[in-house]
mmCIF file of C-alpha atoms in Angstrom:
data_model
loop_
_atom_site.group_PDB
_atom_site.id
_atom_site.type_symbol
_atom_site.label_atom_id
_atom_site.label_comp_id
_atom_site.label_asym_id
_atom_site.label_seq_id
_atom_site.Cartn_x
_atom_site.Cartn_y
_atom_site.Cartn_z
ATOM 1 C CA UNK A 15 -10.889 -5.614 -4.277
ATOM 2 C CA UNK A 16 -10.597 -7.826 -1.217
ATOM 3 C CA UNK A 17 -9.321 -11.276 -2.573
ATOM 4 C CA UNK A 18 -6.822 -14.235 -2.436
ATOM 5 C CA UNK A 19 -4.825 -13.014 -5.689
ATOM 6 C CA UNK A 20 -3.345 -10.005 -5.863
ATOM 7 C CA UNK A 21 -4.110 -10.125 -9.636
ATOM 8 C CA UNK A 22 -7.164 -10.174 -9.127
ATOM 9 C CA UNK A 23 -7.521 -7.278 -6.682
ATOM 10 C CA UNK A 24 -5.425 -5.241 -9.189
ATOM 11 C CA UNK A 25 -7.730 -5.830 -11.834
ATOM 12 C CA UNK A 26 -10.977 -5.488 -9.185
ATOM 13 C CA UNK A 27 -9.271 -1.879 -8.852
ATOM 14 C CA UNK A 28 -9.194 -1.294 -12.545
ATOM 15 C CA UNK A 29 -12.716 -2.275 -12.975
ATOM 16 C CA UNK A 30 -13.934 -0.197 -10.255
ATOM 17 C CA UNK A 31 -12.347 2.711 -11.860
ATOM 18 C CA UNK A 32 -13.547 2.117 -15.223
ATOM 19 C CA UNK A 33 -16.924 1.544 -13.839
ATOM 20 C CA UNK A 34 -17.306 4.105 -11.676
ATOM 21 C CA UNK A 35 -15.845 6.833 -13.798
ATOM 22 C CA UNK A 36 -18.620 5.576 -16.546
ATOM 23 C CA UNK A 37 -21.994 7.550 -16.980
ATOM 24 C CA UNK A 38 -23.476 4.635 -15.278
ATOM 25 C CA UNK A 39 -21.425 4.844 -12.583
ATOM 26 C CA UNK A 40 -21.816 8.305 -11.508
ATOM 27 C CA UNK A 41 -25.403 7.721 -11.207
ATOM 28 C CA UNK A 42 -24.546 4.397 -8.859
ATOM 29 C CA UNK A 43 -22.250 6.398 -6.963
ATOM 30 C CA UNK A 44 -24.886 8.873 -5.990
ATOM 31 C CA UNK A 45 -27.041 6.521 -4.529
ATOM 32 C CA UNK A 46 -23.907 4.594 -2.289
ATOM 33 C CA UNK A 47 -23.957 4.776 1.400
ATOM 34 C CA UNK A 48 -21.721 7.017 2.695
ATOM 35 C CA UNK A 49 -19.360 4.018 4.103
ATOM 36 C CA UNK A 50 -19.378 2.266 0.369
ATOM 37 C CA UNK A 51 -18.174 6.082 -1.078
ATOM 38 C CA UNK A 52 -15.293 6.432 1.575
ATOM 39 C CA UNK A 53 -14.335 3.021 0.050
ATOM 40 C CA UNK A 54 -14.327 3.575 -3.683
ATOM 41 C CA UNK A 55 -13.651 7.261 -3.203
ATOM 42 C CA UNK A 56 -10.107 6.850 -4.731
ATOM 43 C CA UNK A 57 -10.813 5.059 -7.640
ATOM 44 C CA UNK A 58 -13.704 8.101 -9.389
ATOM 45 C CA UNK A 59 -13.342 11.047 -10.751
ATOM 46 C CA UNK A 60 -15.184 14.350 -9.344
ATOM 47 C CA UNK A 61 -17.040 16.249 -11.531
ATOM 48 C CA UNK A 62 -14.311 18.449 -13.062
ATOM 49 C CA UNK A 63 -12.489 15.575 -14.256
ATOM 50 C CA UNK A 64 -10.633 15.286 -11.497
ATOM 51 C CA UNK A 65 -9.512 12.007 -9.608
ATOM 52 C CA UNK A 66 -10.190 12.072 -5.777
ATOM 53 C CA UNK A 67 -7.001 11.821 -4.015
ATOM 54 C CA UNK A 68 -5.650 8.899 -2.494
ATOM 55 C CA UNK A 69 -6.020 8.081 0.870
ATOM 56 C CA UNK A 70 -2.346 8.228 2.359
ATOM 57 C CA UNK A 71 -1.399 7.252 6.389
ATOM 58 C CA UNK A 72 -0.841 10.286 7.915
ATOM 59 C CA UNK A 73 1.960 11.675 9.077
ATOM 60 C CA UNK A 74 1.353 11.536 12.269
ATOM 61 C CA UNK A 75 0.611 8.159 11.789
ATOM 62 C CA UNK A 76 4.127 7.389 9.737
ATOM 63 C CA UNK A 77 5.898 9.134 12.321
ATOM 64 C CA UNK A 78 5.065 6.611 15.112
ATOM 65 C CA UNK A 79 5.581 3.644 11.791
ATOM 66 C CA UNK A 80 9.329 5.067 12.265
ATOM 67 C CA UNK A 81 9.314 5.978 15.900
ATOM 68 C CA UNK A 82 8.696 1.608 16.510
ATOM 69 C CA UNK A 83 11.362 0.766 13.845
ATOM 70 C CA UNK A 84 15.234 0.249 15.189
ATOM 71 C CA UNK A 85 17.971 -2.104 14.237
ATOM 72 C CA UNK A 86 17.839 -4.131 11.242
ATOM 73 C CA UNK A 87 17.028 -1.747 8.308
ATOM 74 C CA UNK A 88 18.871 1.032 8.404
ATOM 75 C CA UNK A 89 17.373 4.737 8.000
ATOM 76 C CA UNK A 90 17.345 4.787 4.773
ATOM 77 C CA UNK A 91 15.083 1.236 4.943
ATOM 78 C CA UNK A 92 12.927 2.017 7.960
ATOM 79 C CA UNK A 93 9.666 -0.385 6.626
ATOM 80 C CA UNK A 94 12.713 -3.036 7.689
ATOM 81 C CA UNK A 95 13.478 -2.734 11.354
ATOM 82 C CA UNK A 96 12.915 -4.957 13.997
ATOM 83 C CA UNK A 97 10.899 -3.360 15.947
ATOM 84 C CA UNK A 98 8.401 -3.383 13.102
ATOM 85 C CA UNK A 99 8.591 -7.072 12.042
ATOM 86 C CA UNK A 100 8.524 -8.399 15.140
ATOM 87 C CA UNK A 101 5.161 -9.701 15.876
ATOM 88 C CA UNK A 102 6.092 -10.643 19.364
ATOM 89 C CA UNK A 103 6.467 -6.668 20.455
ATOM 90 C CA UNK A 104 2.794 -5.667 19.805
ATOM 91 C CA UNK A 105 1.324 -8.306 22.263
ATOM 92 C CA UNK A 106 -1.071 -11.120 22.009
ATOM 93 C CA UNK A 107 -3.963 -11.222 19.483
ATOM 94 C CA UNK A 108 -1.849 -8.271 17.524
ATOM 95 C CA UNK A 109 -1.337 -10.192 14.345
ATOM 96 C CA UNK A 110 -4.175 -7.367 12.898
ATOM 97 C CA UNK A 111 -2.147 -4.525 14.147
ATOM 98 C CA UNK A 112 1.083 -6.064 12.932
ATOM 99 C CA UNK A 113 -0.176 -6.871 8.775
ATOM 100 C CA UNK A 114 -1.674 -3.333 8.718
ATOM 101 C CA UNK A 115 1.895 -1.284 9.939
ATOM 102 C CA UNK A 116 4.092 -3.280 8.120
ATOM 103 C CA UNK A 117 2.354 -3.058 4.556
ATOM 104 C CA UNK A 118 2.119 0.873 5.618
ATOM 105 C CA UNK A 119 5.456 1.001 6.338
ATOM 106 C CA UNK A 120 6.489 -0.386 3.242
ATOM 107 C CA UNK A 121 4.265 1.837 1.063
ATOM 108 C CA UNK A 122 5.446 4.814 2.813
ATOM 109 C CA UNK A 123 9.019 3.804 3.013
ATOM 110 C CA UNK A 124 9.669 2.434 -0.581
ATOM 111 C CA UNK A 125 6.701 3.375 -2.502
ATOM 112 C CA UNK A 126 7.291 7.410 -2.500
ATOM 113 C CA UNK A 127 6.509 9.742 -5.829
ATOM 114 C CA UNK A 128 10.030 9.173 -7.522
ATOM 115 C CA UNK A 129 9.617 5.351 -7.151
ATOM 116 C CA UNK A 130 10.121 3.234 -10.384
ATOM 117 C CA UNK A 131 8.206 0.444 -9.258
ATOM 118 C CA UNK A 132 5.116 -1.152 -11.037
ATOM 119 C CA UNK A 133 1.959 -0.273 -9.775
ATOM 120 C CA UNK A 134 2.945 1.862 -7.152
ATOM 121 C CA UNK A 135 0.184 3.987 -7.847
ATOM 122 C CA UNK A 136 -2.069 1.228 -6.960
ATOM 123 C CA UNK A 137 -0.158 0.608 -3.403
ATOM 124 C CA UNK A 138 -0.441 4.031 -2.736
ATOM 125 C CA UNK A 139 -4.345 4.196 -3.789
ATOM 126 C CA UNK A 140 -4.823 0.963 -1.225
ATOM 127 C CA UNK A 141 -2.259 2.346 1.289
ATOM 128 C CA UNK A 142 -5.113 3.945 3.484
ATOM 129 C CA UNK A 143 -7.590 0.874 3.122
ATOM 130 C CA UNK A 144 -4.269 -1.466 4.294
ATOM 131 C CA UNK A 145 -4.368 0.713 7.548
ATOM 132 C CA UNK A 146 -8.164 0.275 8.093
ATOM 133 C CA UNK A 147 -8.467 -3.484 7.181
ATOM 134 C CA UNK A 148 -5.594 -5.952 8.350
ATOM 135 C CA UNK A 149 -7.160 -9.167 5.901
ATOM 136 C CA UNK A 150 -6.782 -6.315 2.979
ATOM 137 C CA UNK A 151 -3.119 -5.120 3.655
ATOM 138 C CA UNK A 152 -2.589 -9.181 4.318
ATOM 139 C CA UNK A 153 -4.023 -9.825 0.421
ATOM 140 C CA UNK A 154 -1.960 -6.706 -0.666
ATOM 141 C CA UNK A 155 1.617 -7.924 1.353
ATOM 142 C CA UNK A 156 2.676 -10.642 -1.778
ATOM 143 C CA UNK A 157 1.879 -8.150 -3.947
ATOM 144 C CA UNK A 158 3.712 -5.414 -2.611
ATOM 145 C CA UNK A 159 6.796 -7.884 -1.635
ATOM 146 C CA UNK A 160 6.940 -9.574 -5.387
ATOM 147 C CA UNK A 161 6.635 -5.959 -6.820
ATOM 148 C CA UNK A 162 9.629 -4.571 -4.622
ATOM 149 C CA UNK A 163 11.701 -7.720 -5.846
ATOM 150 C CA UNK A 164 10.869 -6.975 -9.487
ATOM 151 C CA UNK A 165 12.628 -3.521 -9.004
ATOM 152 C CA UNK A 166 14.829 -2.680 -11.838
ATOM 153 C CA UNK A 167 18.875 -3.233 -10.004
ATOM 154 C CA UNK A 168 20.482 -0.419 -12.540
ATOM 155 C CA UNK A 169 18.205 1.817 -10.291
ATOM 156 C CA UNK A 170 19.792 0.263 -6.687
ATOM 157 C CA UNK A 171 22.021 3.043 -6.543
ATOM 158 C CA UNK A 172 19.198 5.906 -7.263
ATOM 159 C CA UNK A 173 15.951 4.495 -5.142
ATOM 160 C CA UNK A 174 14.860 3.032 -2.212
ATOM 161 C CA UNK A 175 12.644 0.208 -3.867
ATOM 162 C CA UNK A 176 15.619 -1.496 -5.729
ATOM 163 C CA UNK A 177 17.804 -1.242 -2.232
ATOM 164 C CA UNK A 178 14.256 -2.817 -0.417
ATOM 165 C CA UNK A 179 14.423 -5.797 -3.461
ATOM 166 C CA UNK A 180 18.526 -6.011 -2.334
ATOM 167 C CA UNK A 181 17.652 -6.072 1.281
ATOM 168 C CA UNK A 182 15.018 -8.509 0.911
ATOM 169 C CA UNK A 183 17.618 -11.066 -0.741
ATOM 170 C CA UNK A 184 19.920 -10.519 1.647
ATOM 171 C CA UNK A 185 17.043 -11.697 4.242
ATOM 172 C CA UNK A 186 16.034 -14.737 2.626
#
């Protein structure tokens, strides 16, 4: 899950689901330490065939995402501000702290339940790893950025991750 290519995380996600949602995987999952379940929990099934939910920031913890974004952005595009993407504001030896609010931000921001994008579902599976781990949400950030600019523009008018792919042209 935890690697250089974002491919390759997406399919290490895939697998993990397959495999754990296998016979032989329920019986593995029984004998994981508690910290390895919290991990994979997200990717199995329970045992009435239902998928554990994804582990979403809360929204306590979006609030104060928001509270530190103003300027650049907009409300509509909050995951954009300045006071988010600069790295200067949250002090030296921050850079963790930094990775692991912006790639929340943009997940909550852009990634929501009417989003079109590609994979969201997988953004918004990792979304509560990217908050725990800043070397995860810094594997995940190409990802997330190249899936934002492959939004569909007939649907810049209707959602927030085809305005994200405009504003992020406008920016580079």
């Amino acid at each position: 899950l935890d690697s250089g290519c974002a491919e390759t995380s997406l399919v290490a996600m895939k697998t993990a689901r397959a495999l754990l949602n296998s016979g032989a995987g329920k019986e593995c999952w029984k004998i994981l330490s508690d910290t390895d379940q919290a991990l994979l929990r997200p990717f199995v099934t329970n045992d009435d065939g239902q998928q554990h939910s994804s582990v979403l920031i809360s929204n306590t913890c979006k609030e104060k995402l928001k509270a530190r974004s103003a300027g650049l952005g907009g409300a509509n595009l909050w995951c954009f501000s300045d006071g988010l993407w600069n790295v200067v504001e949250y002090g030296e030896g921050s850079r963790e702290l930094w990775i692991k609010n912006i790639v929340c931000a943009i997940i909550s921001c852009c990634l929501g339940k009417d989003s079109k994008v590609r994979n969201k579902g997988f953004f918004r599976i990792c979304q509560g790893m990217c908050a725990k781990e800043a070397c995860f949400a810094a594997e995940m950030f190409p990802y997330l950025i190249f899936s934002l600019l492959d939004a569909d523009p007939r649907e810049a008018s209707k959602e927030k991750s085809a305005s994200a792919r405009d504003f992020i042209h406008s920016q580079t």
